[in-house]
Short mmCIF file of C-alpha atoms in Angstrom, two decimals:
data_model
loop_
_atom_site.label_atom_id
_atom_site.label_comp_id
_atom_site.label_asym_id
_atom_site.label_seq_id
_atom_site.Cartn_x
_atom_site.Cartn_y
_atom_site.Cartn_z
CA PHE A 1 125.24 -48.88 -71.99
CA GLN A 2 123.61 -46.54 -74.58
CA SER A 3 125.32 -43.69 -71.98
CA LEU A 4 128.99 -44.95 -73.14
CA SER A 5 130.47 -43.61 -75.82
CA VAL A 6 131.27 -45.22 -78.64
CA ALA A 7 135.50 -45.52 -78.14
CA GLN A 8 133.87 -46.89 -74.60
CA ARG A 9 131.40 -49.38 -76.86
CA TYR A 10 134.40 -50.64 -78.60
CA LEU A 11 136.70 -51.27 -75.55
CA LEU A 12 133.79 -53.22 -73.59
CA LEU A 13 133.26 -55.66 -76.64
CA ALA A 14 136.89 -56.29 -77.22
CA GLY A 15 137.26 -56.70 -73.18
CA ALA A 16 134.38 -59.89 -73.32
CA GLY A 17 135.91 -60.67 -76.14
CA LEU A 18 138.75 -61.49 -74.98
CA ALA A 19 137.61 -62.49 -71.86
CA CYS A 20 136.29 -64.79 -73.89
CA LEU A 21 139.38 -65.87 -75.26
CA ALA A 22 141.55 -66.08 -72.56
CA ALA A 23 138.31 -68.37 -70.64
CA GLY A 24 139.09 -70.98 -73.81
CA PRO A 25 142.31 -71.48 -72.83
CA LEU A 26 142.18 -71.69 -69.31
CA LEU A 27 138.73 -73.72 -69.75
CA GLU A 28 140.67 -76.64 -70.76
CA ARG A 29 143.50 -76.07 -68.72
CA LEU A 30 141.10 -77.10 -65.48
CA LEU A 31 139.72 -80.01 -67.53
CA LYS A 32 142.67 -81.34 -68.06
CA PHE A 33 143.52 -81.12 -64.13
CA LEU A 34 140.84 -83.11 -63.79
CA ILE A 35 141.16 -85.59 -66.11
CA ASN A 36 144.43 -86.37 -64.64
CA ARG A 37 143.91 -86.40 -61.72
CA ARG A 38 141.26 -88.44 -62.65
CA GLN A 39 143.61 -90.93 -64.04
CA SER A 40 145.95 -90.69 -61.37
CA ARG A 41 143.42 -91.55 -58.95
CA GLY A 42 142.65 -94.98 -61.56
CA ARG A 43 146.03 -95.68 -61.22
CA CYS A 44 146.59 -95.16 -57.77
CA ARG A 45 144.64 -99.09 -57.63
CA ARG A 46 147.74 -100.04 -59.30
CA GLN A 47 150.24 -98.98 -57.46
CA PHE A 48 153.05 -100.07 -58.38
CA ASP A 49 154.96 -99.68 -62.42
CA CYS A 50 158.28 -102.58 -61.61
CA ILE A 51 158.68 -104.99 -59.27
CA PHE A 52 162.75 -106.06 -58.29
CA PHE A 53 162.54 -109.36 -56.45
CA SER A 54 165.50 -109.50 -54.61
CA GLY A 55 167.34 -112.48 -54.13
CA GLY A 56 168.69 -114.15 -51.41
CA SER A 57 168.99 -110.59 -49.69
CA LEU A 58 165.45 -110.16 -48.51
CA LEU A 59 163.29 -110.59 -45.38
CA PRO A 60 160.57 -113.28 -46.16
CA PRO A 61 157.06 -111.35 -45.70
CA CYS A 62 154.68 -112.74 -42.65
CA GLN A 63 153.61 -116.27 -45.11
CA ALA A 64 150.49 -115.86 -42.52
CA ALA A 65 150.25 -112.16 -43.00
CA SER A 66 150.14 -112.25 -46.80
CA GLN A 67 148.24 -116.29 -46.74
CA ALA A 68 145.65 -114.20 -45.36
CA LEU A 69 146.05 -111.58 -47.87
CA ALA A 70 145.71 -113.85 -50.77
CA ALA A 71 142.61 -115.67 -48.55
CA ALA A 72 140.91 -111.56 -48.11
CA ALA A 73 141.96 -110.62 -51.68
CA SER A 74 141.58 -106.45 -51.29
CA SER A 75 143.28 -104.43 -52.26
CA SER A 76 143.21 -102.65 -49.72
CA ASN A 77 143.70 -103.58 -46.42
CA ASP A 78 147.25 -103.56 -44.90
CA PRO A 79 149.06 -106.94 -44.19
CA ALA A 80 150.04 -106.68 -41.24
CA VAL A 81 147.25 -106.46 -39.62
CA PHE A 82 146.21 -110.04 -40.34
CA CYS A 83 149.48 -111.90 -38.99
CA PRO A 84 148.02 -113.40 -34.74
CA ASP A 85 151.11 -111.15 -33.83
CA PRO A 86 153.21 -108.29 -35.25
CA SER A 87 154.75 -107.12 -33.05
CA ASP A 88 156.67 -110.57 -31.88
CA CYS A 89 156.74 -111.86 -35.83
CA ARG A 90 160.46 -111.91 -36.97
CA LEU A 91 158.54 -111.73 -41.34
CA SER A 92 158.37 -108.66 -43.20
CA HIS A 93 155.09 -106.84 -42.71
CA SER A 94 155.91 -104.43 -45.21
CA SER A 95 152.72 -103.49 -47.39
CA GLN A 96 156.69 -102.60 -49.35
CA HIS A 97 157.86 -105.95 -49.97
CA PRO A 98 157.47 -106.85 -53.21
CA TYR A 99 155.35 -110.36 -52.26
CA PHE A 100 152.87 -108.21 -50.99
CA GLN A 101 152.98 -106.22 -53.79
CA LEU A 102 152.56 -109.00 -56.45
CA ILE A 103 148.92 -110.33 -54.49
CA ARG A 104 148.31 -106.47 -54.36
CA GLN A 105 147.75 -105.91 -58.26
CA LEU A 106 146.40 -109.44 -58.65
CA ALA A 107 143.96 -109.24 -55.76
CA SER A 108 142.52 -106.27 -57.70
CA ALA A 109 140.80 -108.10 -60.12
CA VAL A 110 137.17 -107.63 -60.12
CA ARG A 111 135.81 -109.16 -63.88
CA SER A 112 138.80 -111.26 -65.41
CA LEU A 113 142.25 -113.35 -64.58
CA ASP A 114 144.01 -115.06 -67.42
CA LEU A 115 147.21 -116.45 -65.24
CA CYS A 116 149.50 -117.31 -68.66
CA MET A 117 152.06 -119.10 -66.20
CA TYR A 118 154.99 -121.67 -66.40
CA THR A 119 155.31 -123.64 -63.44
CA LEU A 120 153.38 -122.34 -60.31
CA SER A 121 153.88 -123.79 -56.82
CA SER A 122 153.47 -121.03 -54.16
CA PRO A 123 150.62 -121.02 -52.00
CA ASP A 124 149.65 -118.02 -51.18
CA LEU A 125 149.37 -117.26 -55.04
CA SER A 126 147.67 -120.05 -56.24
CA ALA A 127 144.95 -120.30 -52.91
CA LEU A 128 144.05 -116.28 -54.45
CA LEU A 129 143.23 -117.17 -57.54
CA LEU A 130 141.19 -119.61 -55.65
CA ALA A 131 139.40 -116.69 -53.08
CA LEU A 132 139.25 -114.54 -56.65
CA SER A 133 137.84 -117.43 -58.03
CA GLN A 134 135.59 -117.26 -54.93
CA ARG A 135 134.53 -113.91 -54.76
CA LYS A 136 130.74 -113.10 -53.76
CA PRO A 137 129.87 -112.03 -54.92
CA ARG A 138 131.01 -111.64 -57.81
CA PRO A 139 133.92 -114.10 -58.62
CA VAL A 140 136.44 -113.10 -60.93
CA ARG A 141 136.43 -115.69 -63.96
CA VAL A 142 139.99 -116.96 -63.50
CA ARG A 143 141.86 -118.62 -66.04
CA VAL A 144 144.45 -120.82 -66.08
CA ILE A 145 147.62 -121.84 -69.55
CA CYS A 146 151.11 -123.84 -68.65
CA ASP A 147 153.11 -125.77 -69.10
CA SER A 148 152.63 -129.66 -69.78
CA GLU A 149 155.77 -130.55 -67.75
CA GLN A 150 154.57 -128.45 -65.81
CA LEU A 151 150.67 -129.71 -64.96
CA HIS A 152 151.99 -132.78 -61.95
CA SER A 153 154.70 -132.07 -61.55
CA LEU A 154 155.85 -132.26 -58.17
CA GLY A 155 155.27 -129.30 -56.04
CA SER A 156 152.75 -127.92 -58.73
CA ALA A 157 149.79 -126.15 -57.41
CA ILE A 158 147.76 -126.42 -60.71
CA ALA A 159 146.66 -130.45 -60.64
CA LYS A 160 144.07 -128.61 -57.23
CA LEU A 161 143.27 -125.76 -59.26
CA ARG A 162 142.05 -127.67 -61.75
CA SER A 163 140.32 -130.09 -59.12
CA ALA A 164 138.95 -127.30 -57.28
CA GLY A 165 137.02 -126.00 -61.09
CA LEU A 166 139.28 -123.94 -62.38
CA PRO A 167 139.97 -123.51 -66.14
CA ILE A 168 143.46 -124.73 -67.31
CA ARG A 169 145.19 -125.65 -69.98
CA ALA A 170 149.18 -126.98 -70.82
CA ASP A 171 150.61 -126.70 -74.63
CA SER A 172 151.88 -130.73 -75.53
CA THR A 173 154.76 -130.15 -76.58
CA SER A 174 158.46 -131.08 -75.61
CA TYR A 175 159.02 -127.36 -76.32
CA PHE A 176 158.22 -124.98 -72.46
CA MET A 177 155.47 -122.56 -72.59
CA HIS A 178 157.84 -120.25 -70.70
CA HIS A 179 155.26 -116.94 -70.31
CA LYS A 180 155.30 -115.66 -67.17
CA PHE A 181 152.24 -113.09 -67.83
CA CYS A 182 148.80 -112.02 -66.86
CA VAL A 183 146.36 -109.90 -67.49
CA ILE A 184 143.92 -108.66 -65.55
CA ASP A 185 140.24 -107.38 -65.96
CA ARG A 186 141.22 -106.74 -69.59
CA SER A 187 143.20 -103.38 -68.62
CA LEU A 188 146.45 -104.14 -66.48
CA VAL A 189 148.92 -106.43 -67.82
CA LEU A 190 151.48 -108.38 -65.70
CA THR A 191 155.13 -109.58 -67.20
CA GLY A 192 158.64 -110.67 -65.96
CA SER A 193 161.21 -112.92 -64.84
CA LEU A 194 158.71 -115.03 -62.21
CA ASN A 195 157.61 -118.09 -62.47
CA TRP A 196 154.64 -117.84 -59.05
CA THR A 197 157.41 -120.40 -56.66
CA GLY A 198 158.42 -120.36 -53.37
CA GLN A 199 162.04 -119.91 -54.50
CA GLY A 200 160.57 -117.48 -57.16
CA THR A 201 158.80 -115.03 -54.25
CA LEU A 202 161.64 -115.46 -52.10
CA GLY A 203 164.64 -116.30 -53.25
CA ASN A 204 165.32 -115.33 -56.83
CA TRP A 205 166.18 -111.93 -58.54
CA GLU A 206 163.13 -110.90 -60.35
CA ASN A 207 160.71 -108.90 -61.52
CA VAL A 208 157.39 -107.79 -62.68
CA VAL A 209 156.20 -105.15 -64.60
CA ALA A 210 152.72 -103.58 -64.91
CA LEU A 211 151.62 -102.29 -67.35
CA ASP A 212 148.66 -100.93 -68.05
CA ASP A 213 149.03 -99.31 -71.78
CA VAL A 214 146.10 -99.92 -74.21
CA LYS A 215 148.29 -100.86 -76.88
CA VAL A 216 150.53 -103.79 -74.26
CA VAL A 217 147.40 -104.85 -73.00
CA GLU A 218 145.13 -105.61 -76.59
CA ALA A 219 148.78 -107.68 -77.48
CA PHE A 220 148.63 -109.67 -74.32
CA ARG A 221 145.25 -109.99 -73.98
CA ARG A 222 145.13 -111.26 -77.80
CA GLU A 223 148.21 -113.75 -77.34
CA PHE A 224 146.33 -115.19 -74.77
CA GLU A 225 143.15 -115.74 -75.77
CA ARG A 226 145.27 -117.48 -79.18
CA LEU A 227 146.44 -119.61 -76.38
CA TRP A 228 143.31 -121.20 -74.68
CA GLN A 229 142.28 -121.69 -78.77
CA GLU A 230 144.91 -123.60 -79.44
CA PHE A 231 145.80 -125.64 -76.48
CA SER A 232 142.38 -125.91 -76.15
CA PRO A 233 140.81 -129.88 -76.41
CA ALA A 234 139.03 -128.97 -79.68
CA SER A 235 141.72 -128.13 -81.67
CA ARG A 236 143.66 -130.76 -80.26
CA SER A 237 141.53 -133.27 -81.26
CA ALA A 238 140.89 -132.61 -85.02
CA ARG A 239 144.70 -132.21 -85.25
CA PHE B 1 147.22 -44.18 -87.51
CA GLN B 2 146.22 -40.61 -87.44
CA SER B 3 143.72 -40.79 -89.52
CA LEU B 4 141.00 -43.44 -87.37
CA SER B 5 138.71 -42.21 -85.86
CA VAL B 6 138.42 -43.03 -81.93
CA ALA B 7 137.07 -46.05 -82.70
CA GLN B 8 138.51 -47.04 -85.29
CA ARG B 9 141.37 -47.06 -82.58
CA TYR B 10 139.96 -49.11 -80.10
CA LEU B 11 138.69 -51.49 -82.89
CA LEU B 12 142.75 -52.31 -84.67
CA LEU B 13 144.09 -52.46 -80.55
CA ALA B 14 141.38 -54.54 -79.73
CA GLY B 15 141.33 -56.27 -82.95
CA ALA B 16 145.59 -56.25 -81.98
CA GLY B 17 144.50 -57.72 -78.69
CA LEU B 18 142.17 -60.32 -79.65
CA ALA B 19 145.23 -61.44 -82.65
CA CYS B 20 148.15 -62.14 -79.80
CA LEU B 21 145.84 -63.78 -77.71
CA ALA B 22 144.53 -66.56 -80.42
CA ALA B 23 148.25 -67.25 -81.31
CA GLY B 24 148.43 -68.04 -78.18
CA PRO B 25 147.02 -71.10 -78.16
CA LEU B 26 147.62 -71.65 -81.79
CA LEU B 27 151.15 -71.37 -80.84
CA GLU B 28 151.14 -74.58 -78.62
CA ARG B 29 149.55 -76.47 -80.44
CA LEU B 30 151.97 -76.34 -83.37
CA LEU B 31 154.35 -76.98 -80.90
CA LYS B 32 152.89 -80.40 -79.48
CA PHE B 33 151.48 -81.00 -82.91
CA LEU B 34 156.06 -80.39 -83.83
CA ILE B 35 156.69 -82.10 -80.09
CA ASN B 36 154.62 -85.23 -80.69
CA ARG B 37 155.66 -85.96 -84.16
CA ARG B 38 160.17 -85.65 -82.97
CA GLN B 39 158.77 -87.91 -80.43
CA SER B 40 156.55 -90.70 -82.66
CA ARG B 41 159.22 -90.48 -84.62
CA GLY B 42 161.84 -91.00 -81.97
CA ARG B 43 159.62 -94.22 -80.75
CA CYS B 44 160.01 -95.95 -84.68
CA ARG B 45 162.83 -96.52 -84.25
CA ARG B 46 162.20 -99.11 -81.65
CA GLN B 47 159.52 -100.95 -83.61
CA PHE B 48 157.81 -103.67 -81.59
CA ASP B 49 156.17 -102.88 -78.38
CA CYS B 50 155.40 -107.15 -77.67
CA ILE B 51 157.71 -109.28 -79.30
CA PHE B 52 155.23 -113.00 -78.61
CA PHE B 53 157.57 -115.31 -79.66
CA SER B 54 154.86 -118.81 -80.05
CA GLY B 55 156.38 -121.84 -79.60
CA GLY B 56 156.93 -125.76 -81.02
CA SER B 57 154.66 -124.30 -84.49
CA LEU B 58 157.28 -121.15 -85.20
CA LEU B 59 159.85 -121.66 -88.49
CA PRO B 60 163.17 -120.76 -87.64
CA PRO B 61 164.84 -117.96 -88.91
CA CYS B 62 168.01 -118.80 -91.49
CA GLN B 63 170.40 -118.40 -88.85
CA ALA B 64 172.89 -116.51 -91.60
CA ALA B 65 170.54 -114.42 -92.08
CA SER B 66 170.48 -113.54 -87.91
CA GLN B 67 174.41 -114.12 -87.75
CA ALA B 68 175.20 -111.86 -90.25
CA LEU B 69 172.68 -109.19 -88.97
CA ALA B 70 174.02 -109.67 -85.64
CA ALA B 71 177.71 -109.28 -86.96
CA ALA B 72 175.97 -105.72 -88.60
CA ALA B 73 174.65 -104.92 -86.29
CA SER B 74 172.42 -101.77 -87.99
CA SER B 75 168.34 -101.88 -87.54
CA SER B 76 167.80 -100.84 -91.38
CA ASN B 77 169.62 -103.75 -92.10
CA ASP B 78 166.64 -105.80 -93.85
CA PRO B 79 167.73 -109.68 -92.99
CA ALA B 80 166.99 -110.96 -96.04
CA VAL B 81 169.95 -110.28 -97.86
CA PHE B 82 172.21 -111.38 -95.51
CA CYS B 83 171.63 -115.12 -96.91
CA PRO B 84 172.37 -116.05 -99.06
CA ASP B 85 170.05 -117.73 -101.64
CA PRO B 86 167.01 -116.68 -99.70
CA SER B 87 164.41 -118.44 -102.67
CA ASP B 88 166.58 -121.81 -102.37
CA CYS B 89 166.56 -121.18 -97.74
CA ARG B 90 163.73 -123.47 -96.35
CA LEU B 91 163.17 -120.58 -93.36
CA SER B 92 161.70 -117.44 -92.53
CA HIS B 93 163.32 -114.53 -93.77
CA SER B 94 160.55 -112.46 -92.65
CA SER B 95 161.34 -109.29 -90.66
CA GLN B 96 158.67 -109.68 -88.27
CA HIS B 97 159.84 -112.61 -87.74
CA PRO B 98 160.70 -112.13 -83.18
CA TYR B 99 163.62 -113.41 -83.06
CA PHE B 100 164.08 -110.41 -85.96
CA GLN B 101 162.39 -107.85 -83.56
CA LEU B 102 164.64 -108.72 -81.35
CA ILE B 103 167.46 -108.10 -83.03
CA ARG B 104 166.79 -105.36 -84.35
CA GLN B 105 165.46 -103.83 -80.86
CA LEU B 106 168.94 -105.00 -79.76
CA ALA B 107 171.14 -103.66 -83.21
CA SER B 108 169.30 -100.00 -82.36
CA ALA B 109 171.70 -99.95 -79.10
CA VAL B 110 173.90 -97.05 -79.86
CA ARG B 111 175.88 -95.98 -76.84
CA SER B 112 175.30 -98.70 -73.99
CA LEU B 113 173.92 -102.16 -73.31
CA ASP B 114 173.13 -103.24 -70.07
CA LEU B 115 172.04 -107.36 -69.75
CA CYS B 116 170.35 -108.19 -66.52
CA MET B 117 170.77 -111.79 -67.85
CA TYR B 118 170.02 -115.81 -65.70
CA THR B 119 171.19 -117.33 -68.31
CA LEU B 120 172.84 -116.78 -72.20
CA SER B 121 174.10 -119.51 -74.53
CA SER B 122 172.42 -118.61 -78.33
CA PRO B 123 175.93 -118.10 -80.73
CA ASP B 124 173.11 -115.49 -82.09
CA LEU B 125 172.43 -112.73 -79.41
CA SER B 126 175.96 -113.43 -77.89
CA ALA B 127 177.53 -112.95 -81.04
CA LEU B 128 175.71 -109.43 -81.58
CA LEU B 129 176.77 -108.74 -78.16
CA LEU B 130 180.28 -108.91 -78.68
CA ALA B 131 179.06 -106.97 -82.12
CA LEU B 132 178.62 -104.28 -80.74
CA SER B 133 181.10 -104.02 -77.67
CA GLN B 134 182.92 -103.18 -80.76
CA ARG B 135 181.36 -101.85 -83.18
CA LYS B 136 183.55 -98.68 -85.52
CA PRO B 137 184.34 -95.26 -85.46
CA ARG B 138 181.94 -96.32 -81.90
CA PRO B 139 181.90 -99.38 -79.83
CA VAL B 140 178.61 -99.83 -76.87
CA ARG B 141 179.07 -99.90 -74.01
CA VAL B 142 178.38 -103.61 -72.77
CA ARG B 143 177.66 -104.22 -69.51
CA VAL B 144 176.07 -108.37 -69.08
CA ILE B 145 175.06 -109.66 -64.98
CA CYS B 146 174.23 -113.32 -65.25
CA ASP B 147 173.01 -116.25 -62.31
CA SER B 148 176.33 -117.51 -61.19
CA GLU B 149 175.58 -121.46 -61.86
CA GLN B 150 175.70 -120.21 -65.21
CA LEU B 151 178.16 -118.37 -65.88
CA HIS B 152 180.31 -121.53 -66.83
CA SER B 153 177.94 -124.46 -67.28
CA LEU B 154 177.53 -126.54 -71.25
CA GLY B 155 177.16 -124.24 -73.91
CA SER B 156 177.64 -121.16 -71.83
CA ALA B 157 178.63 -118.60 -74.32
CA ILE B 158 179.67 -116.13 -70.61
CA ALA B 159 183.24 -117.15 -70.28
CA LYS B 160 184.03 -117.30 -74.30
CA LEU B 161 182.11 -113.38 -73.74
CA ARG B 162 184.04 -112.53 -71.01
CA SER B 163 188.02 -113.85 -71.85
CA ALA B 164 186.38 -111.15 -75.63
CA GLY B 165 187.00 -108.26 -73.12
CA LEU B 166 183.05 -107.99 -71.76
CA PRO B 167 183.30 -106.83 -68.24
CA ILE B 168 180.72 -109.52 -67.01
CA ARG B 169 178.35 -109.60 -63.16
CA ALA B 170 177.59 -113.03 -61.12
CA ASP B 171 175.41 -113.80 -58.07
CA SER B 172 177.17 -115.83 -54.87
CA THR B 173 174.45 -116.97 -53.69
CA SER B 174 172.60 -120.59 -54.72
CA TYR B 175 169.33 -118.76 -55.49
CA PHE B 176 169.12 -117.05 -59.15
CA MET B 177 169.27 -114.45 -60.57
CA HIS B 178 166.17 -115.15 -63.21
CA HIS B 179 166.16 -111.85 -64.32
CA LYS B 180 165.82 -111.59 -68.32
CA PHE B 181 166.35 -108.39 -69.55
CA CYS B 182 168.58 -104.88 -70.87
CA VAL B 183 168.92 -101.50 -71.02
CA ILE B 184 169.76 -100.13 -74.19
CA ASP B 185 171.15 -96.49 -74.47
CA ARG B 186 169.51 -95.46 -71.17
CA SER B 187 166.05 -95.71 -72.90
CA LEU B 188 163.93 -98.67 -73.29
CA VAL B 189 163.95 -101.68 -71.38
CA LEU B 190 163.11 -104.63 -72.62
CA THR B 191 161.51 -107.08 -70.79
CA GLY B 192 159.94 -111.19 -70.61
CA SER B 193 160.10 -114.50 -70.05
CA LEU B 194 162.97 -115.50 -72.61
CA ASN B 195 166.11 -116.25 -71.76
CA TRP B 196 168.87 -115.74 -74.72
CA THR B 197 168.68 -119.88 -75.32
CA GLY B 198 168.39 -121.83 -78.80
CA GLN B 199 165.49 -123.48 -76.99
CA GLY B 200 163.60 -119.94 -76.07
CA THR B 201 164.74 -118.99 -78.96
CA LEU B 202 163.34 -121.32 -81.43
CA GLY B 203 161.57 -123.14 -79.65
CA ASN B 204 159.58 -122.36 -76.38
CA TRP B 205 156.20 -120.25 -76.19
CA GLU B 206 157.86 -116.42 -74.44
CA ASN B 207 157.55 -113.59 -74.59
CA VAL B 208 159.72 -109.78 -74.75
CA VAL B 209 158.33 -107.14 -74.24
CA ALA B 210 160.11 -103.13 -74.91
CA LEU B 211 159.01 -100.16 -72.54
CA ASP B 212 160.28 -96.97 -73.06
CA ASP B 213 158.44 -95.45 -70.60
CA VAL B 214 160.46 -92.71 -68.65
CA LYS B 215 159.51 -94.58 -64.99
CA VAL B 216 160.37 -97.95 -66.51
CA VAL B 217 163.35 -97.13 -67.62
CA GLU B 218 164.41 -95.57 -64.69
CA ALA B 219 163.83 -98.00 -62.64
CA PHE B 220 164.77 -100.50 -64.22
CA ARG B 221 168.90 -98.90 -64.70
CA ARG B 222 168.62 -98.23 -60.68
CA GLU B 223 167.53 -102.44 -59.77
CA PHE B 224 170.69 -102.84 -62.61
CA GLU B 225 173.22 -99.74 -60.96
CA ARG B 226 172.30 -102.15 -57.72
CA LEU B 227 173.11 -104.98 -58.63
CA TRP B 228 175.89 -104.64 -61.23
CA GLN B 229 177.68 -102.80 -56.97
CA GLU B 230 176.45 -105.33 -54.79
CA PHE B 231 178.08 -108.19 -58.11
CA SER B 232 181.18 -105.94 -57.94
CA PRO B 233 184.46 -108.39 -56.45
CA ALA B 234 185.47 -105.35 -53.93
CA SER B 235 181.46 -105.71 -52.42
CA ARG B 236 181.99 -109.48 -51.80
CA SER B 237 186.29 -109.54 -50.98
CA ALA B 238 184.15 -106.70 -47.97
CA ARG B 239 182.16 -108.91 -46.95
#
């Protein structure tokens, strides 16, 4: 440094200053890139935003595959491998099938699944809830709110879930508890038009949208807790 | 510049260089701030993310207020002013009432409203659709897809809308076109559990979530267009 002229020293200093300044935004961009990559990886676990069930034209999924997937309750397994003979089976094994998309979203639950569902009669989906609640080594805490009229209706799977030990609550009015949403791990909401029935999942035009927006999740989480309290046996006997 | 020493000149140049470099990120931040402010202003027009209808315990909104709001089809008007006598009226005039929240979201339509609704019998909401489609000077383009069984069911408002000139399409199957969503101005989706019926809006527990996420809006917009084509008279006669 001593061997340099004054001008050269200033040039060197200015250059170093410029390099520091230039490095700031570059570092910022690098950080943003890393954060974005991490977030998009996190989102990959919630693979689909909008699930559309597409009326009678939809090829039904293979029941063996969907039941096995529900029992396994794992988001990483390919449904096709669960069918005894996929090459001979004429049903859908596509992992893009809306029914599989829905099952995969639900099976991603790790800690909790709070379900607020007008009517629940799908054997696959009720089997999935049971499998999650009994998952080893860490069971998922599953709670279910449903409509009072649907609690014991023909084909309802809810009484079965209750007798298996799942906590179930329902309204006590003639109005409908008509929600069709669930909150997974307090960080993801699924909502839309779909009742968890055979006709809903295999026949109708329906939508389920998966949302991880913090404000939306918080709103649905609070609504679930509010209804869970409102429909508690204690609240009722206090009336 | 000529009166300065060489060292001073380099210092000045380095200073100017530093200033330019520092100005870049500052300008970037200013731009981001302005863009964010504009976006959040845009979002203010869509005032609510999640609308919860809360069962039989909900005080019904004043019909006079909601009908007048629907007819005015304006997002800026306060429902209370439309009631002939709010001081004497025992119904709700709260602008936070979920029914008013929904009406305000729908009335914010400027160019288009694409409705995909299983059943539609609410006089207020069908009046709102008509008012929007006849709004002066710029009518909103309203299109409706509904379920075939609900087209002529008792109390349905859909036949009335069709005879007033609104384009209506429906499936031709025994399955349900069970969606309950609409796309407003190709930039906002409302979806959830709510059918546009009196019981839905005034009695049940329901949710409607408003989403302006670009990917979600695009998915619903495409699904609407797909169904609009699938249910067109031309597609049917081609079968």
